[in-house]
mmCIF file of C-alpha atoms in Angstrom:
data_model
loop_
_atom_site.group_PDB
_atom_site.id
_atom_site.type_symbol
_atom_site.label_atom_id
_atom_site.label_comp_id
_atom_site.label_asym_id
_atom_site.label_seq_id
_atom_site.Cartn_x
_atom_site.Cartn_y
_atom_site.Cartn_z
ATOM 1 C CA MET A 1 61.926 -18.093 6.364
ATOM 2 C CA GLY A 2 62.475 -20.177 9.517
ATOM 3 C CA LYS A 3 59.906 -22.373 11.200
ATOM 4 C CA ALA A 4 59.245 -19.700 13.828
ATOM 5 C CA GLY A 5 58.575 -17.121 11.105
ATOM 6 C CA MET A 6 56.249 -19.474 9.243
ATOM 7 C CA ALA A 7 54.309 -20.226 12.439
ATOM 8 C CA TRP A 8 53.988 -16.541 13.206
ATOM 9 C CA GLY A 9 52.765 -15.916 9.678
ATOM 10 C CA ARG A 10 50.050 -18.529 10.107
ATOM 11 C CA VAL A 11 49.000 -16.872 13.365
ATOM 12 C CA LEU A 12 48.716 -13.499 11.611
ATOM 13 C CA ALA A 13 46.726 -15.053 8.767
ATOM 14 C CA LEU A 14 44.329 -16.751 11.159
ATOM 15 C CA GLY A 15 43.923 -13.541 13.114
ATOM 16 C CA PHE A 16 43.177 -11.573 9.960
ATOM 17 C CA ALA A 17 40.618 -14.165 8.831
ATOM 18 C CA LEU A 18 38.968 -14.067 12.266
ATOM 19 C CA ALA A 19 38.803 -10.271 12.140
ATOM 20 C CA LEU A 20 37.108 -10.400 8.728
ATOM 21 C CA THR A 21 34.595 -12.947 10.005
ATOM 22 C CA LEU A 22 33.778 -10.825 13.048
ATOM 23 C CA ALA A 23 33.458 -7.720 10.905
ATOM 24 C CA ALA A 24 31.101 -9.495 8.507
ATOM 25 C CA GLY A 25 29.049 -10.707 11.441
ATOM 26 C CA ALA A 26 28.887 -7.190 12.818
ATOM 27 C CA CYS A 27 27.672 -5.890 9.449
ATOM 28 C CA GLN A 28 25.008 -8.568 9.273
ATOM 29 C CA LYS A 29 23.794 -7.733 12.762
ATOM 30 C CA ALA A 30 23.689 -4.032 11.931
ATOM 31 C CA ALA A 31 21.456 -4.533 8.853
ATOM 32 C CA PRO A 32 17.822 -3.692 9.691
ATOM 33 C CA GLU A 33 15.388 -6.560 9.692
ATOM 34 C CA ALA A 34 12.625 -6.561 7.113
ATOM 35 C CA PRO A 35 9.357 -5.414 8.733
ATOM 36 C CA LYS A 36 6.970 -8.224 9.586
ATOM 37 C CA SER A 37 3.851 -6.082 9.692
ATOM 38 C CA ILE A 38 2.618 -2.613 8.815
ATOM 39 C CA THR A 39 2.842 0.139 11.408
ATOM 40 C CA TRP A 40 -0.501 1.966 11.297
ATOM 41 C CA LEU A 41 -1.178 5.402 12.713
ATOM 42 C CA GLY A 42 -4.657 5.894 14.113
ATOM 43 C CA SER A 43 -5.466 9.482 13.227
ATOM 44 C CA VAL A 44 -5.184 11.886 10.322
ATOM 45 C CA ASP A 45 -3.364 14.470 12.425
ATOM 46 C CA ALA A 46 -0.704 11.925 13.400
ATOM 47 C CA ALA A 47 -0.369 10.874 9.757
ATOM 48 C CA LEU A 48 0.091 14.463 8.548
ATOM 49 C CA ALA A 49 2.733 15.128 11.187
ATOM 50 C CA ASP A 50 4.629 11.953 10.339
ATOM 51 C CA ALA A 51 4.401 12.556 6.583
ATOM 52 C CA LYS A 52 5.680 16.104 6.952
ATOM 53 C CA LYS A 53 8.543 14.975 9.185
ATOM 54 C CA ASN A 54 9.624 12.215 6.786
ATOM 55 C CA ASP A 55 8.650 13.994 3.551
ATOM 56 C CA ARG A 56 6.631 11.102 2.166
ATOM 57 C CA PRO A 57 3.097 10.422 0.906
ATOM 58 C CA ILE A 58 0.294 8.974 2.995
ATOM 59 C CA LEU A 59 -1.835 5.885 2.445
ATOM 60 C CA LEU A 60 -4.981 6.520 4.485
ATOM 61 C CA ASP A 61 -7.259 3.492 4.811
ATOM 62 C CA MET A 62 -10.866 4.507 5.497
ATOM 63 C CA VAL A 63 -12.744 1.570 7.037
ATOM 64 C CA THR A 64 -15.885 0.664 8.983
ATOM 65 C CA ASP A 65 -16.611 -2.094 11.475
ATOM 66 C CA TRP A 66 -19.107 -3.751 9.115
ATOM 67 C CA CYS A 67 -16.943 -3.627 5.961
ATOM 68 C CA VAL A 68 -16.230 -7.237 4.949
ATOM 69 C CA TRP A 69 -13.655 -6.392 2.277
ATOM 70 C CA CYS A 70 -11.781 -4.160 4.729
ATOM 71 C CA LYS A 71 -11.156 -7.273 6.800
ATOM 72 C CA VAL A 72 -10.095 -9.230 3.704
ATOM 73 C CA LEU A 73 -7.546 -6.510 2.927
ATOM 74 C CA ASP A 74 -6.217 -6.808 6.486
ATOM 75 C CA GLU A 75 -5.911 -10.578 6.219
ATOM 76 C CA SER A 76 -4.388 -10.841 2.741
ATOM 77 C CA THR A 77 -3.049 -7.722 1.030
ATOM 78 C CA TYR A 78 -1.715 -6.086 4.190
ATOM 79 C CA THR A 79 0.037 -9.268 5.285
ATOM 80 C CA ASP A 80 1.789 -9.742 1.933
ATOM 81 C CA SER A 81 5.551 -9.406 2.443
ATOM 82 C CA THR A 82 5.988 -7.332 -0.724
ATOM 83 C CA PHE A 83 3.287 -4.939 0.376
ATOM 84 C CA ILE A 84 4.724 -4.682 3.884
ATOM 85 C CA GLN A 85 8.139 -3.814 2.454
ATOM 86 C CA ALA A 86 6.608 -1.212 0.120
ATOM 87 C CA SER A 87 4.652 0.334 2.996
ATOM 88 C CA ARG A 88 7.911 1.696 4.431
ATOM 89 C CA LYS A 89 7.855 4.354 1.702
ATOM 90 C CA PHE A 90 4.595 5.765 3.044
ATOM 91 C CA THR A 91 3.002 7.008 6.199
ATOM 92 C CA MET A 92 0.347 4.366 6.820
ATOM 93 C CA ALA A 93 -2.834 5.375 8.627
ATOM 94 C CA LYS A 94 -6.163 3.663 9.265
ATOM 95 C CA VAL A 95 -9.281 5.403 10.582
ATOM 96 C CA ASP A 96 -12.916 4.414 11.085
ATOM 97 C CA ALA A 97 -14.978 6.570 8.725
ATOM 98 C CA GLU A 98 -17.985 6.371 11.036
ATOM 99 C CA VAL A 99 -15.913 7.778 13.896
ATOM 100 C CA ASP A 100 -13.869 10.345 11.969
ATOM 101 C CA THR A 101 -16.826 11.587 9.948
ATOM 102 C CA ALA A 102 -15.097 14.898 9.228
ATOM 103 C CA THR A 103 -12.371 13.197 7.195
ATOM 104 C CA ALA A 104 -14.884 10.966 5.411
ATOM 105 C CA SER A 105 -16.896 14.047 4.493
ATOM 106 C CA LYS A 106 -13.853 16.081 3.463
ATOM 107 C CA TYR A 107 -12.729 13.455 0.948
ATOM 108 C CA HIS A 108 -16.268 12.406 -0.084
ATOM 109 C CA VAL A 109 -15.759 8.806 0.978
ATOM 110 C CA GLY A 110 -18.948 6.768 0.572
ATOM 111 C CA SER A 111 -17.731 3.259 -0.280
ATOM 112 C CA TYR A 112 -15.530 0.920 1.717
ATOM 113 C CA PRO A 113 -12.756 0.113 1.726
ATOM 114 C CA THR A 114 -11.403 3.376 0.311
ATOM 115 C CA ILE A 115 -7.663 3.936 0.528
ATOM 116 C CA LEU A 116 -6.647 7.526 -0.094
ATOM 117 C CA LEU A 117 -3.224 8.293 -1.542
ATOM 118 C CA LEU A 118 -2.339 11.730 -0.217
ATOM 119 C CA LYS A 119 0.547 14.130 -0.522
ATOM 120 C CA SER A 120 2.343 14.920 2.727
ATOM 121 C CA ASP A 121 0.126 17.995 3.168
ATOM 122 C CA GLY A 122 -3.079 15.945 2.843
ATOM 123 C CA THR A 123 -3.879 16.832 -0.778
ATOM 124 C CA GLU A 124 -5.437 13.828 -2.508
ATOM 125 C CA ILE A 125 -3.537 12.287 -5.407
ATOM 126 C CA ASP A 126 -6.145 9.598 -6.008
ATOM 127 C CA ARG A 127 -7.778 6.645 -4.298
ATOM 128 C CA ILE A 128 -8.243 2.898 -4.447
ATOM 129 C CA VAL A 129 -11.811 1.754 -3.862
ATOM 130 C CA GLY A 130 -12.538 -1.873 -3.043
ATOM 131 C CA TYR A 131 -10.375 -4.937 -2.574
ATOM 132 C CA TYR A 132 -7.219 -5.654 -4.565
ATOM 133 C CA ARG A 133 -4.438 -8.158 -4.055
ATOM 134 C CA ALA A 134 -1.005 -6.739 -3.270
ATOM 135 C CA PRO A 135 0.395 -6.697 -6.875
ATOM 136 C CA GLU A 136 -2.648 -4.903 -8.310
ATOM 137 C CA PHE A 137 -2.827 -2.546 -5.353
ATOM 138 C CA LEU A 138 0.826 -1.548 -5.620
ATOM 139 C CA LYS A 139 0.559 -1.139 -9.408
ATOM 140 C CA GLN A 140 -2.236 1.383 -8.944
ATOM 141 C CA VAL A 141 -0.245 3.289 -6.344
ATOM 142 C CA GLU A 142 2.791 3.406 -8.662
ATOM 143 C CA ASP A 143 0.620 4.675 -11.509
ATOM 144 C CA TYR A 144 -0.929 7.375 -9.338
ATOM 145 C CA LEU A 145 2.451 8.576 -8.096
ATOM 146 C CA ALA A 146 3.558 8.809 -11.726
ATOM 147 C CA GLY A 147 0.411 10.727 -12.683
ATOM 148 C CA ARG A 148 -1.145 7.855 -14.618
ATOM 149 C CA ASN A 149 -4.825 6.845 -14.419
ATOM 150 C CA THR A 150 -5.704 9.444 -11.824
ATOM 151 C CA LEU A 151 -9.024 11.272 -12.026
ATOM 152 C CA ALA A 152 -7.209 14.443 -13.074
ATOM 153 C CA ALA A 153 -5.324 12.596 -15.824
ATOM 154 C CA MET A 154 -8.509 10.952 -17.105
ATOM 155 C CA GLU A 155 -10.397 14.248 -17.155
ATOM 156 C CA ALA A 156 -7.555 15.691 -19.238
ATOM 157 C CA GLU A 157 -7.894 12.781 -21.683
ATOM 158 C CA ALA A 158 -11.666 13.162 -22.003
ATOM 159 C CA ALA A 159 -11.281 15.723 -24.784
ATOM 160 C CA THR A 160 -9.782 13.091 -27.087
ATOM 161 C CA LYS A 161 -11.307 9.894 -25.672
ATOM 162 C CA GLY A 162 -14.774 11.155 -24.832
ATOM 163 C CA ASN A 163 -16.507 8.861 -27.334
ATOM 164 C CA ASP A 164 -14.595 5.716 -26.460
ATOM 165 C CA PRO A 165 -17.092 3.578 -24.508
ATOM 166 C CA THR A 166 -14.417 1.792 -22.471
ATOM 167 C CA PHE A 167 -12.804 5.082 -21.471
ATOM 168 C CA VAL A 168 -16.138 6.685 -20.596
ATOM 169 C CA SER A 169 -17.079 3.695 -18.459
ATOM 170 C CA GLY A 170 -13.797 3.942 -16.576
ATOM 171 C CA LEU A 171 -14.243 7.667 -16.041
ATOM 172 C CA ALA A 172 -17.758 7.094 -14.680
ATOM 173 C CA ASP A 173 -16.404 4.504 -12.241
ATOM 174 C CA LYS A 174 -13.746 7.018 -11.210
ATOM 175 C CA TYR A 175 -16.325 9.690 -10.459
ATOM 176 C CA TYR A 176 -18.389 7.161 -8.529
ATOM 177 C CA GLY A 177 -15.410 6.107 -6.407
ATOM 178 C CA HIS A 178 -14.613 9.753 -5.695
ATOM 179 C CA GLY A 179 -18.132 10.408 -4.449
ATOM 180 C CA GLN A 180 -18.843 12.827 -7.314
ATOM 181 C CA TYR A 181 -22.241 11.329 -7.939
ATOM 182 C CA GLU A 182 -23.714 13.936 -10.281
ATOM 183 C CA LYS A 183 -20.758 13.631 -12.649
ATOM 184 C CA ALA A 184 -20.860 9.850 -12.273
ATOM 185 C CA GLU A 185 -24.527 9.725 -13.248
ATOM 186 C CA ALA A 186 -24.043 11.912 -16.312
ATOM 187 C CA THR A 187 -21.017 9.904 -17.429
ATOM 188 C CA TYR A 188 -22.694 6.520 -16.883
ATOM 189 C CA LEU A 189 -25.677 7.683 -18.933
ATOM 190 C CA LYS A 190 -23.347 8.812 -21.714
ATOM 191 C CA PHE A 191 -21.716 5.399 -21.661
ATOM 192 C CA VAL A 192 -25.079 3.596 -21.816
ATOM 193 C CA ASP A 193 -25.997 5.712 -24.868
ATOM 194 C CA LEU A 194 -22.658 4.892 -26.508
ATOM 195 C CA ASP A 195 -23.153 1.164 -25.862
ATOM 196 C CA ALA A 196 -26.918 0.780 -26.088
ATOM 197 C CA LYS A 197 -26.582 -2.826 -27.303
ATOM 198 C CA ASN A 198 -24.252 -3.716 -24.445
ATOM 199 C CA THR A 199 -21.519 -4.933 -26.763
ATOM 200 C CA THR A 200 -18.948 -4.247 -24.065
ATOM 201 C CA GLY A 201 -20.944 -6.253 -21.544
ATOM 202 C CA GLN A 202 -20.786 -3.275 -19.180
ATOM 203 C CA ALA A 203 -23.881 -1.213 -19.975
ATOM 204 C CA ASP A 204 -25.936 -3.367 -17.609
ATOM 205 C CA ASP A 205 -23.282 -2.874 -14.933
ATOM 206 C CA ALA A 206 -23.461 0.882 -15.511
ATOM 207 C CA LEU A 207 -27.232 0.883 -15.000
ATOM 208 C CA TYR A 208 -26.829 -1.167 -11.839
ATOM 209 C CA SER A 209 -24.224 1.319 -10.586
ATOM 210 C CA LEU A 210 -26.714 4.093 -11.318
ATOM 211 C CA ALA A 211 -29.360 2.278 -9.283
ATOM 212 C CA ARG A 212 -26.946 1.877 -6.365
ATOM 213 C CA LEU A 213 -25.891 5.512 -6.679
ATOM 214 C CA GLN A 214 -29.511 6.650 -6.368
ATOM 215 C CA ARG A 215 -30.041 4.284 -3.444
ATOM 216 C CA LYS A 216 -27.097 5.936 -1.648
ATOM 217 C CA SER A 217 -28.780 9.283 -2.292
ATOM 218 C CA LYS A 218 -32.084 7.814 -1.011
ATOM 219 C CA ASN A 219 -33.783 8.566 -4.312
ATOM 220 C CA TYR A 220 -35.498 5.188 -4.369
ATOM 221 C CA ALA A 221 -37.875 5.938 -7.241
ATOM 222 C CA LYS A 222 -34.945 6.787 -9.500
ATOM 223 C CA ALA A 223 -33.072 3.706 -8.289
ATOM 224 C CA ARG A 224 -36.018 1.583 -9.423
ATOM 225 C CA THR A 225 -36.044 3.342 -12.778
ATOM 226 C CA TYR A 226 -32.458 2.350 -13.519
ATOM 227 C CA ALA A 227 -32.949 -1.199 -12.231
ATOM 228 C CA GLN A 228 -36.050 -1.551 -14.381
ATOM 229 C CA MET A 229 -34.047 -0.476 -17.434
ATOM 230 C CA ILE A 230 -31.868 -3.554 -16.900
ATOM 231 C CA LEU A 231 -34.952 -5.786 -16.814
ATOM 232 C CA ASP A 232 -36.405 -4.176 -19.940
ATOM 233 C CA ARG A 233 -33.227 -3.993 -22.021
ATOM 234 C CA TYR A 234 -30.996 -6.860 -20.947
ATOM 235 C CA PRO A 235 -33.016 -9.934 -19.888
ATOM 236 C CA THR A 236 -29.988 -12.210 -20.293
ATOM 237 C CA SER A 237 -27.698 -9.977 -18.257
ATOM 238 C CA ASP A 238 -25.971 -11.223 -15.112
ATOM 239 C CA MET A 239 -27.403 -8.062 -13.516
ATOM 240 C CA PHE A 240 -30.965 -9.201 -14.272
ATOM 241 C CA ARG A 241 -31.538 -10.930 -10.920
ATOM 242 C CA PRO A 242 -29.728 -8.313 -8.811
ATOM 243 C CA ALA A 243 -31.931 -5.689 -10.495
ATOM 244 C CA HIS A 244 -35.020 -7.550 -9.224
ATOM 245 C CA LEU A 245 -33.669 -7.467 -5.677
ATOM 246 C CA GLU A 246 -32.703 -3.808 -6.051
ATOM 247 C CA ILE A 247 -36.285 -2.925 -6.908
ATOM 248 C CA ALA A 248 -37.668 -4.939 -3.995
ATOM 249 C CA GLY A 249 -35.142 -3.400 -1.625
ATOM 250 C CA SER A 250 -35.963 0.130 -2.756
ATOM 251 C CA TRP A 251 -39.653 -0.400 -1.966
ATOM 252 C CA LYS A 252 -38.693 -1.721 1.479
ATOM 253 C CA ARG A 253 -36.475 1.287 2.199
ATOM 254 C CA GLU A 254 -39.222 3.610 1.020
ATOM 255 C CA GLY A 255 -41.622 1.992 3.496
ATOM 256 C CA ASN A 256 -43.903 0.156 1.060
ATOM 257 C CA LEU A 257 -43.563 -3.166 2.846
ATOM 258 C CA THR A 258 -46.445 -4.913 1.076
ATOM 259 C CA THR A 259 -45.024 -4.300 -2.398
ATOM 260 C CA ALA A 260 -41.532 -5.220 -1.244
ATOM 261 C CA ARG A 261 -42.767 -8.492 0.282
ATOM 262 C CA ARG A 262 -44.632 -9.412 -2.899
ATOM 263 C CA LEU A 263 -41.536 -8.795 -5.001
ATOM 264 C CA TYR A 264 -39.326 -10.859 -2.686
ATOM 265 C CA LEU A 265 -41.821 -13.730 -2.869
ATOM 266 C CA ASP A 266 -41.952 -13.399 -6.669
ATOM 267 C CA TYR A 267 -38.156 -13.586 -6.788
ATOM 268 C CA ALA A 268 -38.013 -16.738 -4.661
ATOM 269 C CA LYS A 269 -40.706 -18.330 -6.822
ATOM 270 C CA GLN A 270 -39.156 -17.274 -10.130
ATOM 271 C CA PHE A 271 -35.586 -18.236 -9.169
ATOM 272 C CA PRO A 272 -35.981 -20.996 -6.553
ATOM 273 C CA ASP A 273 -32.476 -22.369 -7.059
ATOM 274 C CA ASP A 274 -30.709 -19.018 -7.040
ATOM 275 C CA GLU A 275 -28.223 -18.418 -4.224
ATOM 276 C CA ASP A 276 -30.212 -15.327 -3.209
ATOM 277 C CA ALA A 277 -33.564 -17.163 -3.045
ATOM 278 C CA PRO A 278 -33.172 -17.949 0.699
ATOM 279 C CA TYR A 279 -32.412 -14.291 1.316
ATOM 280 C CA ALA A 280 -35.543 -13.252 -0.597
ATOM 281 C CA ARG A 281 -37.692 -15.688 1.413
ATOM 282 C CA GLU A 282 -36.149 -14.436 4.659
ATOM 283 C CA GLN A 283 -36.900 -10.857 3.694
ATOM 284 C CA ALA A 284 -40.488 -11.775 2.822
ATOM 285 C CA ASP A 285 -40.966 -13.495 6.209
ATOM 286 C CA THR A 286 -39.490 -10.550 8.098
ATOM 287 C CA LEU A 287 -41.703 -8.109 6.229
ATOM 288 C CA ALA A 288 -44.769 -10.263 6.928
ATOM 289 C CA VAL A 289 -44.131 -9.872 10.674
ATOM 290 C CA LYS A 290 -43.686 -6.109 10.323
ATOM 291 C CA ILE A 291 -46.849 -5.777 8.239
ATOM 292 C CA ALA A 292 -48.837 -7.776 10.780
ATOM 293 C CA ALA A 293 -47.491 -5.653 13.621
ATOM 294 C CA ALA A 294 -48.359 -2.469 11.742
ATOM 295 C CA ASN A 295 -51.919 -3.752 11.267
ATOM 296 C CA GLY A 296 -52.245 -4.506 14.967
ATOM 297 C CA LYS A 297 -52.062 -8.275 14.532
ATOM 298 C CA GLY A 298 -48.586 -8.784 15.920
ATOM 299 C CA ALA A 299 -47.391 -9.247 19.440
#
């Protein structure tokens, strides 16, 4: 090959290399960028339409303005890059449960945050109640999509695991999270009977959940009954002090301000160094003003 041929060959080689480089650059530019945030829809109707169009499930976040853990989810879990990437598989929607009360009522949502995992037609698969970091959150979603650990799956297992205290406790929590309070109460009570000595360390938690459940239902006398059971049975429990405050709070909600104030003062005196002692004193002071006003001694 002559010098002219060799030079022309080098030109062709350089041109081919340049073409490959440009093609690679074009491919890189064409690749979609990873999302930097979640795209939320603001209504259930919009979510159902989008899910039907794209044939994918829905993650519906039910929130309220006053929900602290809803804000923590926004600031941590929902900003996690892994979670953001995973969110592309779902229609993501967020609604205020106190504005869209019809949806909250339809799905029996009573605790926040509650994130509903729905089929594209709006049928509930299951739900996540409370705060979880991205890995734990996504693991639950994966399990639910695979039919694991859902309420339906656990109810099916109850026939064989119905006397396993750990299983019964988990099923009770599931009913509670789903707003099925009658079933939750019966299942918590079964668990407390199975673990009367609190060997699992969860019987006291179950009684506290029962007290909270009755408070939600505004059955304050029954709430006090369950809280008192903690005081009587488990004096070394970490639920012992919260049970005191639960009883005081139930009297306040029922309108017996004098009894509530006395119990708050007793708490502050009995546990002066507890982190909730300032709260108890504040409640007692506030109730003192209300009692004085009710007796005609206030401003």
